[in-house]
Short mmCIF file of C-alpha atoms in Angstrom, two decimals:
data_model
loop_
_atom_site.label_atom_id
_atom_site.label_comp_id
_atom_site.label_asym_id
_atom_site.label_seq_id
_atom_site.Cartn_x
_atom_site.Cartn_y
_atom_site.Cartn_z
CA UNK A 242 0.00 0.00 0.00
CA UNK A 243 1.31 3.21 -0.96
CA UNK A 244 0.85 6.51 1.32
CA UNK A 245 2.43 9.33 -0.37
CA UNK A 246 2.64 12.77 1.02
CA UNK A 247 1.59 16.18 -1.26
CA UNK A 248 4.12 17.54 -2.68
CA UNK A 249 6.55 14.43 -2.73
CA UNK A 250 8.92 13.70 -5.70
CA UNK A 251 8.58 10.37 -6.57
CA UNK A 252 11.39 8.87 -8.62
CA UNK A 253 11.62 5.31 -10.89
CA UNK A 254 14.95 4.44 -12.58
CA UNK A 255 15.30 2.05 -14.95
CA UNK A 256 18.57 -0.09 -16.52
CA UNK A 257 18.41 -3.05 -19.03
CA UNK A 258 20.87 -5.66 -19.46
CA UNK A 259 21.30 -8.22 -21.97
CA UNK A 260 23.50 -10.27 -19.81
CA UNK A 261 26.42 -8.54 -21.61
CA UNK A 262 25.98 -4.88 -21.45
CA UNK A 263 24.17 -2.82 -19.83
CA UNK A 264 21.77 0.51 -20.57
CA UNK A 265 22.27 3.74 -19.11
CA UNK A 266 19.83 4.46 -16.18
CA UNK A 267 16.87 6.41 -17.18
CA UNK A 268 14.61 8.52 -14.43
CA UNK A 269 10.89 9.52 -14.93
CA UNK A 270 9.63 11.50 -11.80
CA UNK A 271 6.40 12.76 -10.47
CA UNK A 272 5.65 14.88 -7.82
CA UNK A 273 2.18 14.30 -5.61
CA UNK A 274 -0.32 16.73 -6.16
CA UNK A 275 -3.35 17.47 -3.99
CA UNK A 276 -6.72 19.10 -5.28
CA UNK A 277 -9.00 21.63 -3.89
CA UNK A 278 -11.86 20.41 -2.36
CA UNK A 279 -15.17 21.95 -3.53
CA UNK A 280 -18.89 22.80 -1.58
CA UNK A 281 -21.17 22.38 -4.88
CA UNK A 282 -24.40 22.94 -3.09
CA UNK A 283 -24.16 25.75 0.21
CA UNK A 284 -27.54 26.40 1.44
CA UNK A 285 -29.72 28.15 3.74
CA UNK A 286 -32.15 25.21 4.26
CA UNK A 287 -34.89 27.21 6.19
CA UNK A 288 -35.92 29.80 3.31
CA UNK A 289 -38.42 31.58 3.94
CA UNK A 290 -36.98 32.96 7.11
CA UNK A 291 -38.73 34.70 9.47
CA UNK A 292 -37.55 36.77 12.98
CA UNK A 293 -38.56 33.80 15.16
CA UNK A 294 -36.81 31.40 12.77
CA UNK A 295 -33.48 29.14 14.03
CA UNK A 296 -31.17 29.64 11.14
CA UNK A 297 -29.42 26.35 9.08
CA UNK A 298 -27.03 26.56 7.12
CA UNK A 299 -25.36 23.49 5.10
CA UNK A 300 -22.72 22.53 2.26
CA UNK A 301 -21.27 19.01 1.17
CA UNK A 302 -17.94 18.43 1.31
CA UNK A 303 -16.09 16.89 -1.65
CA UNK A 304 -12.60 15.94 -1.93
CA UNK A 305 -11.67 14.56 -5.05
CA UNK A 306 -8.58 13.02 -3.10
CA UNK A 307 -10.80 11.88 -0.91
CA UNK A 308 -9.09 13.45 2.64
CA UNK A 309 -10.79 14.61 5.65
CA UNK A 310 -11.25 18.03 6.63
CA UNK A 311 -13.19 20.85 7.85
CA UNK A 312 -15.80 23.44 6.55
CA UNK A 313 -15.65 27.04 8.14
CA UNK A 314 -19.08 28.73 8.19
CA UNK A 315 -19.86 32.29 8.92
CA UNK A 316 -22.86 34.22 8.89
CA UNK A 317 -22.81 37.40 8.25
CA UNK A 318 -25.46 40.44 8.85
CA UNK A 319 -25.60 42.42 6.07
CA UNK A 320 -21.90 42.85 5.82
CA UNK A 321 -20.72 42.32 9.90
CA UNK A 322 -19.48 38.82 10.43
CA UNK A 323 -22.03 37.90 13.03
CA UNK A 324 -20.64 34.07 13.82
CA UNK A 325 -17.98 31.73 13.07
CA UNK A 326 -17.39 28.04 13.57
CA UNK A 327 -14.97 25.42 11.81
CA UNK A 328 -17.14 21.80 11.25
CA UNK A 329 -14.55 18.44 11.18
CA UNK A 330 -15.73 16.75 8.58
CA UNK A 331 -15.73 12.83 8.63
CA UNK A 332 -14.22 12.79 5.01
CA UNK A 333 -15.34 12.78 1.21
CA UNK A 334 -18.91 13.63 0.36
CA UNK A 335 -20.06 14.60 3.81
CA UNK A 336 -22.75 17.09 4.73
CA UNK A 337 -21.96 19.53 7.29
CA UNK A 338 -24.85 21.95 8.74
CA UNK A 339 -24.65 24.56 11.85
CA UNK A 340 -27.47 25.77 13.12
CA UNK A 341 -27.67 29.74 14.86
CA UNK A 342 -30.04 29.46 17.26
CA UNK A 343 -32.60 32.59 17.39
CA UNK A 344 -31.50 33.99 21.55
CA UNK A 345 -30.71 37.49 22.86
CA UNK A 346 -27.30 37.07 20.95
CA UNK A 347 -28.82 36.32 17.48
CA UNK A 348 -31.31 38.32 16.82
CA UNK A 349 -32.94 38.17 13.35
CA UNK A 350 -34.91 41.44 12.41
CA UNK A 351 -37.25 41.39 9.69
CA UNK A 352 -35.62 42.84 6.08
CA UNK A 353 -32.14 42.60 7.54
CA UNK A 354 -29.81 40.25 4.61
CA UNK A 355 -28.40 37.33 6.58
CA UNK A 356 -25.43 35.26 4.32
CA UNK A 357 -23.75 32.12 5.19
CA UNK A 358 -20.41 31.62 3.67
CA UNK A 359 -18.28 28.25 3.75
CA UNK A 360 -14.95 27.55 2.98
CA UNK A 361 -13.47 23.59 2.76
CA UNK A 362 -9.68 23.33 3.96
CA UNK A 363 -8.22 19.45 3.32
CA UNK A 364 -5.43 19.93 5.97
CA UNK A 365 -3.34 21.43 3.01
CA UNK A 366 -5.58 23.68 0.44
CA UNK A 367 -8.63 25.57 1.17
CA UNK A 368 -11.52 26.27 -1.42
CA UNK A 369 -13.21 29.28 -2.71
CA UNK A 370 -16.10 30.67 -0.17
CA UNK A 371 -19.32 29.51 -1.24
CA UNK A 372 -22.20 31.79 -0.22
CA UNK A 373 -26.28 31.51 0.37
CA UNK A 374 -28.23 34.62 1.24
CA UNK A 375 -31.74 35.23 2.60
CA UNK A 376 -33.58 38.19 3.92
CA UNK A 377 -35.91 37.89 6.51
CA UNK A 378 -39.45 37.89 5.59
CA UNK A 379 -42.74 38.71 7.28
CA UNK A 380 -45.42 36.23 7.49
CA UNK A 381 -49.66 36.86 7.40
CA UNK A 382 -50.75 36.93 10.72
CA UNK A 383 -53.47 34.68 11.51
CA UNK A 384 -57.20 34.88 12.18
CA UNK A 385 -58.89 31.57 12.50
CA UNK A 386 -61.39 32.07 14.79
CA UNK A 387 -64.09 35.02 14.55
CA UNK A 388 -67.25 35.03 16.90
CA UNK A 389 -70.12 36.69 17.77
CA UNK A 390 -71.88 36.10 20.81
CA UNK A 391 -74.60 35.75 21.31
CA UNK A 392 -74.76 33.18 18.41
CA UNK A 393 -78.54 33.15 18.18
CA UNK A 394 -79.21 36.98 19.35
CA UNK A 395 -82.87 38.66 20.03
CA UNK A 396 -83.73 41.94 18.69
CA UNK A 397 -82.74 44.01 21.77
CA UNK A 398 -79.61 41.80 22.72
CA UNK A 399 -76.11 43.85 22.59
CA UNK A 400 -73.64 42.12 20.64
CA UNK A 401 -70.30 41.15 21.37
CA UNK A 402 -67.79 40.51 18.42
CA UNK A 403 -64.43 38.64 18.85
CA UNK A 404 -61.36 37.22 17.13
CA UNK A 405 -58.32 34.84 18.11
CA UNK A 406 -55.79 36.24 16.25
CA UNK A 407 -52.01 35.23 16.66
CA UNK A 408 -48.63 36.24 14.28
CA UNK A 409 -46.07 33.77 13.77
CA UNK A 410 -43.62 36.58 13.45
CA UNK A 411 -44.39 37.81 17.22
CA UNK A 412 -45.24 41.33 15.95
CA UNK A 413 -48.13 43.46 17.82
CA UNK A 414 -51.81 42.91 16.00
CA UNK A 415 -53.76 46.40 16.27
#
């Protein structure tokens, strides 16, 4: 089993002999290369996003020489680096995700441009950063339930209208 190192000069020489005489050596060398590892597919996986979201983040890493390594993710708000983290990879073709958990710390406003950006490092070459971006959006608030009581009112009776009304966003109903 062979177990070269990047960047090692590998050497073969070569002689023939007829018994008699022999050739004069001749070298052919190589020297071991390593590739850059690539993130074809970085993604925001929740999208549409709202304030009261948990944001995920994920890329695959791919190593054509198939090494371990590690993905580095940062999010970014609007242009501020907002969060870092390095993911250990357990080698070729393996998904890494982080998830920022919505707290006091990360706080997601709505309209504000959130980006995730990952960059693969083999233990020797790092890729390109591969970014994902998603704004925050605002979602309908709801109103399932309208009443009016009393359901089966007389002429006289005062009436009393009333809604449950609730927005998955946490903003204030008027």
């Amino acid at each position: 089993t062979n177990d070269f190192s990047v960047s090692q000069n590998i050497t073969c020489a070569g002689i023939v002999s007829d018994g008699t005489l022999n050739s004069s050596f001749v070298n052919a060398s190589v020297v071991i290369t390593n590739r850059v590892p690539t993130n074809p597919n970085q993604t925001f996986i929740t999208d549409p996003l709202t304030r009261n979201d948990n944001m995920n983040c994920s890329g695959t890493y791919i190593d054509a020489d198939n090494q371990a390594g590690t993905m580095s993710v940062n999010f970014y708000n609007g242009s501020s680096t907002h969060f870092r983290t390095n993911i250990s990879t357990a080698g070729n073709n393996t998904i890494a995700s982080y998830t920022l958990i919505r707290n006091q710390t990360n706080g997601f406003k709505k309209n504000e441009n959130w980006t995730c950006t990952a960059q693969l490092n083999d233990g020797v070459i790092s890729s390109d950063r591969v970014n994902d971006s998603v704004v925050i959006s605002n979602t309908i608030p709801n109103n399932p339930t309208t009443n009016i009581n009393p359901n089966l009112p007389l002429r006289l009776d005062n009436l009393n209208g009333s809604s449950f009304v609730s927005d998955p966003d946490g903003d204030t109903l008027e």
